[in-house]
Amino acid sequence: MRSGVFGVNCGAMELSPDLILILAGVAFVAGFVDSIAGGGGLLNVPAMLLAGMDPVSTLATNKLQGMFGVGAASLQYVRHGVTSWRAMRWMMLASGVAALFGAALVTSLPTQHLKAALPFVLLVIALYFLLSPRLGDVEAEPRLKEGVFASTVVPAIGFYDGAIGPGTGSFFALGFITLRGEDILRATGKTKLLNFASNVGAFVFFLFAGKIVWLTGIGMAIGSVLGARLGATLAVKAGGKIIKPVLVLACSAMAIKLLSDPAHPIWAFFAG
């Protein structure tokens, strides 16, 4: 295998142009969904694995393209006045640093139990939004002070994103709505900034680990940016009318995707 820039294994970069184009198309759809409700990784990661990339390079490259996609969505929310970089800077720092540590420790963490529970947690979130039709329609009284939220909930979810990832956007959004009393549009805007920071944090680790597949990642980043800009623009215009349904569908789809994996512990339980 040849070694390229930043120590990246360049053998995995030798995907044909048509495969990179297909992956960019997948990233466009994933970026659109991710900019509204999260969950884009569950489209991108299987697509990259099917294209022949190894699991570690897949996760690393997904952080590269995700960083650009979520960054583009964040810009749209900031430009429309939904949130601001300055107001979120300390939360973003907490999210990014926690994600870096999550990515660094993922190989030594006992995450199997969390992965087993994850689809059921996502289903609960989907049902919560589905059965609470007015949830997030208007701002409510915060249940948790901003400082406490920023120092506990934010780094916990950021760490999770660096270590595992699926559902991060949904967890951030739910936290802002239920614990900080945000309406769903502002919760989504703030979620994108924190998700961008967590992507950057994990990306930094994978960059120095030399696991990023650059050509594929850049191609997918372009698709992700285009999809994210479209999704964020629609979310700003339609608000909860589009965010809630997409959030419910994304959480449900993520749960079904995770449960459909034959390696999920639930199938071993029933087989035993």
mmCIF file of C-alpha atoms in Angstrom:
data_model
loop_
_atom_site.group_PDB
_atom_site.id
_atom_site.type_symbol
_atom_site.label_atom_id
_atom_site.label_comp_id
_atom_site.label_asym_id
_atom_site.label_seq_id
_atom_site.Cartn_x
_atom_site.Cartn_y
_atom_site.Cartn_z
ATOM 1 C CA MET A 1 0.000 0.000 0.000
ATOM 2 C CA ARG A 2 1.278 3.485 -0.854
ATOM 3 C CA SER A 3 1.486 6.197 1.764
ATOM 4 C CA GLY A 4 0.240 9.672 0.848
ATOM 5 C CA VAL A 5 -0.267 13.054 2.452
ATOM 6 C CA PHE A 6 -0.615 13.150 6.243
ATOM 7 C CA GLY A 7 0.334 9.454 6.302
ATOM 8 C CA VAL A 8 -2.978 8.444 4.711
ATOM 9 C CA ASN A 9 -3.174 4.973 3.265
ATOM 10 C CA CYS A 10 -3.557 5.845 -0.413
ATOM 11 C CA GLY A 11 -4.515 2.347 -1.508
ATOM 12 C CA ALA A 12 -8.058 3.010 -0.312
ATOM 13 C CA MET A 13 -8.154 6.211 -2.368
ATOM 14 C CA GLU A 14 -8.119 4.307 -5.630
ATOM 15 C CA LEU A 15 -11.875 4.250 -6.032
ATOM 16 C CA SER A 16 -13.101 4.664 -9.580
ATOM 17 C CA PRO A 17 -14.567 8.071 -10.533
ATOM 18 C CA ASP A 18 -18.037 6.581 -10.941
ATOM 19 C CA LEU A 19 -17.950 5.217 -7.369
ATOM 20 C CA ILE A 20 -16.876 8.589 -6.022
ATOM 21 C CA LEU A 21 -19.720 10.206 -7.976
ATOM 22 C CA ILE A 22 -22.225 7.729 -6.531
ATOM 23 C CA LEU A 23 -20.912 8.378 -3.010
ATOM 24 C CA ALA A 24 -21.206 12.130 -3.613
ATOM 25 C CA GLY A 25 -24.866 11.569 -4.558
ATOM 26 C CA VAL A 26 -25.428 9.594 -1.359
ATOM 27 C CA ALA A 27 -23.740 12.398 0.583
ATOM 28 C CA PHE A 28 -26.099 14.945 -1.007
ATOM 29 C CA VAL A 29 -29.147 13.067 0.318
ATOM 30 C CA ALA A 30 -27.455 12.470 3.677
ATOM 31 C CA GLY A 31 -26.466 16.141 3.938
ATOM 32 C CA PHE A 32 -30.051 17.212 3.253
ATOM 33 C CA VAL A 33 -31.460 14.953 5.979
ATOM 34 C CA ASP A 34 -28.615 15.667 8.397
ATOM 35 C CA SER A 35 -29.055 19.447 8.136
ATOM 36 C CA ILE A 36 -32.632 19.078 9.392
ATOM 37 C CA ALA A 37 -32.711 16.117 11.750
ATOM 38 C CA GLY A 38 -29.335 14.349 11.816
ATOM 39 C CA GLY A 39 -28.640 10.733 10.893
ATOM 40 C CA GLY A 40 -26.729 11.287 7.663
ATOM 41 C CA GLY A 41 -23.971 8.934 8.774
ATOM 42 C CA LEU A 42 -26.293 5.953 8.528
ATOM 43 C CA LEU A 43 -26.515 6.607 4.796
ATOM 44 C CA ASN A 44 -22.875 7.504 4.180
ATOM 45 C CA VAL A 45 -21.131 4.842 6.260
ATOM 46 C CA PRO A 46 -22.805 1.758 4.676
ATOM 47 C CA ALA A 47 -22.295 3.274 1.216
ATOM 48 C CA MET A 48 -18.557 3.698 1.811
ATOM 49 C CA LEU A 49 -18.233 0.187 3.208
ATOM 50 C CA LEU A 50 -20.023 -1.219 0.152
ATOM 51 C CA ALA A 51 -17.603 0.725 -2.044
ATOM 52 C CA GLY A 52 -14.747 -1.259 -0.495
ATOM 53 C CA MET A 53 -13.348 1.058 2.168
ATOM 54 C CA ASP A 54 -12.166 -0.400 5.482
ATOM 55 C CA PRO A 55 -14.203 0.447 8.611
ATOM 56 C CA VAL A 56 -11.699 2.826 10.261
ATOM 57 C CA SER A 57 -11.058 4.796 7.059
ATOM 58 C CA THR A 58 -14.818 4.917 6.529
ATOM 59 C CA LEU A 59 -15.449 6.477 9.943
ATOM 60 C CA ALA A 60 -12.585 8.943 9.479
ATOM 61 C CA THR A 61 -13.683 9.976 5.979
ATOM 62 C CA ASN A 62 -17.264 10.329 7.175
ATOM 63 C CA LYS A 63 -16.085 12.929 9.694
ATOM 64 C CA LEU A 64 -14.342 14.852 6.892
ATOM 65 C CA GLN A 65 -17.392 15.068 4.648
ATOM 66 C CA GLY A 66 -19.721 15.510 7.626
ATOM 67 C CA MET A 67 -17.675 18.438 8.881
ATOM 68 C CA PHE A 68 -18.215 20.284 5.601
ATOM 69 C CA GLY A 69 -21.894 19.343 5.327
ATOM 70 C CA VAL A 70 -22.822 20.321 8.873
ATOM 71 C CA GLY A 71 -20.628 23.418 8.527
ATOM 72 C CA ALA A 72 -22.618 24.506 5.468
ATOM 73 C CA ALA A 73 -25.895 23.927 7.321
ATOM 74 C CA SER A 74 -24.557 25.903 10.296
ATOM 75 C CA LEU A 75 -23.736 28.852 8.035
ATOM 76 C CA GLN A 76 -27.284 28.880 6.708
ATOM 77 C CA TYR A 77 -28.791 28.931 10.202
ATOM 78 C CA VAL A 78 -26.399 31.702 11.295
ATOM 79 C CA ARG A 79 -27.035 33.803 8.176
ATOM 80 C CA HIS A 80 -30.787 33.642 8.789
ATOM 81 C CA GLY A 81 -30.344 34.784 12.394
ATOM 82 C CA VAL A 82 -31.462 31.513 13.982
ATOM 83 C CA THR A 83 -28.306 31.345 16.104
ATOM 84 C CA SER A 84 -24.798 32.834 16.205
ATOM 85 C CA TRP A 85 -21.216 31.604 16.429
ATOM 86 C CA ARG A 86 -20.446 34.000 19.278
ATOM 87 C CA ALA A 87 -23.348 32.905 21.467
ATOM 88 C CA MET A 88 -22.465 29.227 20.962
ATOM 89 C CA ARG A 89 -18.657 29.420 21.097
ATOM 90 C CA TRP A 90 -18.198 27.888 24.558
ATOM 91 C CA MET A 91 -20.663 25.082 23.927
ATOM 92 C CA MET A 92 -18.948 24.417 20.589
ATOM 93 C CA LEU A 93 -15.579 24.201 22.329
ATOM 94 C CA ALA A 94 -16.975 21.721 24.877
ATOM 95 C CA SER A 95 -18.545 19.625 22.120
ATOM 96 C CA GLY A 96 -15.399 19.600 19.966
ATOM 97 C CA VAL A 97 -12.963 18.708 22.741
ATOM 98 C CA ALA A 98 -15.249 15.975 24.057
ATOM 99 C CA ALA A 99 -15.612 14.497 20.546
ATOM 100 C CA LEU A 100 -11.822 14.417 20.122
ATOM 101 C CA PHE A 101 -11.507 12.367 23.311
ATOM 102 C CA GLY A 102 -14.405 10.153 22.221
ATOM 103 C CA ALA A 103 -12.692 9.383 18.912
ATOM 104 C CA ALA A 104 -9.376 8.728 20.663
ATOM 105 C CA LEU A 105 -10.886 6.338 23.202
ATOM 106 C CA VAL A 106 -13.364 4.524 20.964
ATOM 107 C CA THR A 107 -11.200 1.414 20.586
ATOM 108 C CA SER A 108 -10.887 0.934 24.356
ATOM 109 C CA LEU A 109 -14.428 1.848 25.436
ATOM 110 C CA PRO A 110 -17.020 -0.844 26.265
ATOM 111 C CA THR A 111 -19.587 0.603 23.855
ATOM 112 C CA GLN A 112 -21.419 -2.630 23.003
ATOM 113 C CA HIS A 113 -24.177 -2.040 25.569
ATOM 114 C CA LEU A 114 -24.746 1.525 24.365
ATOM 115 C CA LYS A 115 -24.866 0.358 20.752
ATOM 116 C CA ALA A 116 -27.389 -2.320 21.727
ATOM 117 C CA ALA A 117 -29.655 0.232 23.428
ATOM 118 C CA LEU A 118 -29.268 2.960 20.795
ATOM 119 C CA PRO A 119 -32.058 1.920 18.367
ATOM 120 C CA PHE A 120 -34.566 1.746 21.207
ATOM 121 C CA VAL A 121 -33.503 5.197 22.458
ATOM 122 C CA LEU A 122 -34.000 6.574 18.947
ATOM 123 C CA LEU A 123 -37.469 5.020 18.747
ATOM 124 C CA VAL A 124 -38.380 6.651 22.058
ATOM 125 C CA ILE A 125 -37.243 10.041 20.693
ATOM 126 C CA ALA A 126 -39.299 9.506 17.526
ATOM 127 C CA LEU A 127 -42.399 8.608 19.545
ATOM 128 C CA TYR A 128 -41.809 11.532 21.899
ATOM 129 C CA PHE A 129 -41.884 14.036 19.040
ATOM 130 C CA LEU A 130 -44.716 12.203 17.272
ATOM 131 C CA LEU A 131 -46.969 12.072 20.342
ATOM 132 C CA SER A 132 -46.146 15.626 21.458
ATOM 133 C CA PRO A 133 -47.413 17.611 18.480
ATOM 134 C CA ARG A 134 -46.827 21.027 20.084
ATOM 135 C CA LEU A 135 -43.375 20.181 21.462
ATOM 136 C CA GLY A 136 -40.922 22.880 20.438
ATOM 137 C CA ASP A 137 -43.551 25.092 18.794
ATOM 138 C CA VAL A 138 -42.798 27.934 21.204
ATOM 139 C CA GLU A 139 -40.082 28.669 23.722
ATOM 140 C CA ALA A 140 -40.602 27.334 27.256
ATOM 141 C CA GLU A 141 -39.074 27.886 30.667
ATOM 142 C CA PRO A 142 -35.582 26.294 30.815
ATOM 143 C CA ARG A 143 -35.281 23.324 33.134
ATOM 144 C CA LEU A 144 -31.491 23.482 33.206
ATOM 145 C CA LYS A 145 -29.285 26.557 33.463
ATOM 146 C CA GLU A 146 -27.159 27.306 30.426
ATOM 147 C CA GLY A 147 -23.871 26.801 32.294
ATOM 148 C CA VAL A 148 -24.938 23.414 33.624
ATOM 149 C CA PHE A 149 -26.214 22.351 30.214
ATOM 150 C CA ALA A 150 -22.979 23.480 28.533
ATOM 151 C CA SER A 151 -20.755 21.662 31.025
ATOM 152 C CA THR A 152 -22.668 18.370 31.261
ATOM 153 C CA VAL A 153 -25.117 17.592 28.453
ATOM 154 C CA VAL A 154 -23.089 19.148 25.622
ATOM 155 C CA PRO A 155 -19.768 17.359 26.291
ATOM 156 C CA ALA A 156 -21.568 14.080 26.966
ATOM 157 C CA ILE A 157 -23.259 14.153 23.551
ATOM 158 C CA GLY A 158 -20.079 15.455 21.901
ATOM 159 C CA PHE A 159 -18.109 12.566 23.388
ATOM 160 C CA TYR A 160 -20.762 10.167 22.120
ATOM 161 C CA ASP A 161 -20.450 11.627 18.613
ATOM 162 C CA GLY A 162 -16.703 11.073 18.562
ATOM 163 C CA ALA A 163 -17.010 7.521 19.870
ATOM 164 C CA ILE A 164 -20.164 6.237 18.138
ATOM 165 C CA GLY A 165 -22.126 8.944 16.291
ATOM 166 C CA PRO A 166 -25.606 7.928 15.056
ATOM 167 C CA GLY A 167 -28.392 10.114 16.445
ATOM 168 C CA THR A 168 -26.115 12.907 17.719
ATOM 169 C CA GLY A 169 -28.197 15.641 16.082
ATOM 170 C CA SER A 170 -31.407 14.204 17.510
ATOM 171 C CA PHE A 171 -29.919 14.059 21.007
ATOM 172 C CA PHE A 172 -28.710 17.669 20.847
ATOM 173 C CA ALA A 173 -32.076 18.880 19.520
ATOM 174 C CA LEU A 174 -34.024 16.995 22.179
ATOM 175 C CA GLY A 175 -31.737 18.438 24.869
ATOM 176 C CA PHE A 176 -32.246 22.017 23.706
ATOM 177 C CA ILE A 177 -36.028 21.613 23.477
ATOM 178 C CA THR A 178 -36.691 19.724 26.702
ATOM 179 C CA LEU A 179 -33.927 21.095 28.964
ATOM 180 C CA ARG A 180 -33.338 24.603 27.593
ATOM 181 C CA GLY A 181 -36.897 25.354 26.452
ATOM 182 C CA GLU A 182 -35.887 26.273 22.880
ATOM 183 C CA ASP A 183 -38.353 26.235 20.009
ATOM 184 C CA ILE A 184 -37.595 23.565 17.425
ATOM 185 C CA LEU A 185 -36.042 25.874 14.810
ATOM 186 C CA ARG A 186 -33.580 27.479 17.234
ATOM 187 C CA ALA A 187 -32.842 24.076 18.772
ATOM 188 C CA THR A 188 -32.033 22.741 15.306
ATOM 189 C CA GLY A 189 -29.813 25.725 14.483
ATOM 190 C CA LYS A 190 -27.851 25.402 17.720
ATOM 191 C CA THR A 191 -27.646 21.653 17.215
ATOM 192 C CA LYS A 192 -25.900 22.121 13.871
ATOM 193 C CA LEU A 193 -23.224 24.347 15.407
ATOM 194 C CA LEU A 194 -22.521 21.820 18.158
ATOM 195 C CA ASN A 195 -22.590 18.943 15.683
ATOM 196 C CA PHE A 196 -20.153 20.866 13.473
ATOM 197 C CA ALA A 197 -17.817 21.287 16.451
ATOM 198 C CA SER A 198 -18.009 17.601 17.355
ATOM 199 C CA ASN A 199 -17.232 16.674 13.750
ATOM 200 C CA VAL A 200 -14.191 18.969 13.820
ATOM 201 C CA GLY A 201 -12.985 17.435 17.094
ATOM 202 C CA ALA A 202 -13.247 13.861 15.814
ATOM 203 C CA PHE A 203 -11.752 14.929 12.475
ATOM 204 C CA VAL A 204 -8.648 16.306 14.225
ATOM 205 C CA PHE A 205 -8.000 12.932 15.846
ATOM 206 C CA PHE A 206 -8.500 10.978 12.623
ATOM 207 C CA LEU A 207 -6.329 13.491 10.743
ATOM 208 C CA PHE A 208 -3.325 12.825 12.954
ATOM 209 C CA ALA A 209 -4.118 9.099 12.966
ATOM 210 C CA GLY A 210 -3.715 9.166 9.161
ATOM 211 C CA LYS A 211 -6.996 7.391 8.388
ATOM 212 C CA ILE A 212 -8.765 9.857 6.078
ATOM 213 C CA VAL A 213 -9.367 8.954 2.427
ATOM 214 C CA TRP A 214 -9.051 12.398 0.898
ATOM 215 C CA LEU A 215 -10.313 12.108 -2.676
ATOM 216 C CA THR A 216 -13.468 10.260 -1.678
ATOM 217 C CA GLY A 217 -13.971 12.534 1.326
ATOM 218 C CA ILE A 218 -13.670 15.713 -0.722
ATOM 219 C CA GLY A 219 -16.053 14.382 -3.385
ATOM 220 C CA MET A 220 -18.581 13.478 -0.715
ATOM 221 C CA ALA A 221 -18.036 16.818 1.037
ATOM 222 C CA ILE A 222 -19.161 18.634 -2.110
ATOM 223 C CA GLY A 223 -22.365 16.570 -2.269
ATOM 224 C CA SER A 224 -22.919 16.987 1.456
ATOM 225 C CA VAL A 225 -22.533 20.792 1.304
ATOM 226 C CA LEU A 226 -25.071 21.088 -1.525
ATOM 227 C CA GLY A 227 -27.590 18.872 0.275
ATOM 228 C CA ALA A 228 -27.051 20.604 3.607
ATOM 229 C CA ARG A 229 -27.566 24.084 2.154
ATOM 230 C CA LEU A 230 -30.853 22.990 0.585
ATOM 231 C CA GLY A 231 -32.074 21.249 3.740
ATOM 232 C CA ALA A 232 -31.166 24.117 6.075
ATOM 233 C CA THR A 233 -32.815 26.668 3.785
ATOM 234 C CA LEU A 234 -36.048 24.649 3.746
ATOM 235 C CA ALA A 235 -35.904 24.202 7.529
ATOM 236 C CA VAL A 236 -35.539 27.960 8.103
ATOM 237 C CA LYS A 237 -38.497 28.695 5.824
ATOM 238 C CA ALA A 238 -40.834 25.941 7.044
ATOM 239 C CA GLY A 239 -39.687 25.577 10.668
ATOM 240 C CA GLY A 240 -41.372 22.822 12.646
ATOM 241 C CA LYS A 241 -43.574 21.855 9.694
ATOM 242 C CA ILE A 242 -40.600 20.169 8.055
ATOM 243 C CA ILE A 243 -38.231 19.642 11.002
ATOM 244 C CA LYS A 244 -40.566 17.516 13.124
ATOM 245 C CA PRO A 245 -41.623 15.034 10.404
ATOM 246 C CA VAL A 246 -38.035 14.641 9.190
ATOM 247 C CA LEU A 247 -36.813 14.221 12.764
ATOM 248 C CA VAL A 248 -39.374 11.483 13.445
ATOM 249 C CA LEU A 249 -38.587 9.737 10.151
ATOM 250 C CA ALA A 250 -34.815 10.030 10.645
ATOM 251 C CA CYS A 251 -34.921 8.594 14.175
ATOM 252 C CA SER A 252 -37.192 5.762 13.051
ATOM 253 C CA ALA A 253 -35.006 5.003 10.027
ATOM 254 C CA MET A 254 -31.851 4.995 12.145
ATOM 255 C CA ALA A 255 -33.444 2.622 14.651
ATOM 256 C CA ILE A 256 -34.636 0.241 11.922
ATOM 257 C CA LYS A 257 -31.229 0.345 10.228
ATOM 258 C CA LEU A 258 -29.431 -0.499 13.473
ATOM 259 C CA LEU A 259 -31.879 -3.267 14.374
ATOM 260 C CA SER A 260 -31.581 -4.797 10.896
ATOM 261 C CA ASP A 261 -27.902 -5.543 11.529
ATOM 262 C CA PRO A 262 -27.593 -9.330 12.175
ATOM 263 C CA ALA A 263 -24.809 -8.555 14.660
ATOM 264 C CA HIS A 264 -27.150 -6.581 16.944
ATOM 265 C CA PRO A 265 -27.316 -8.303 20.384
ATOM 266 C CA ILE A 266 -31.114 -8.580 20.255
ATOM 267 C CA TRP A 267 -30.860 -11.309 17.617
ATOM 268 C CA ALA A 268 -28.417 -13.318 19.733
ATOM 269 C CA PHE A 269 -30.843 -12.978 22.649
ATOM 270 C CA PHE A 270 -33.762 -14.409 20.638
ATOM 271 C CA ALA A 271 -31.570 -17.101 19.094
ATOM 272 C CA GLY A 272 -30.479 -18.213 22.542
#
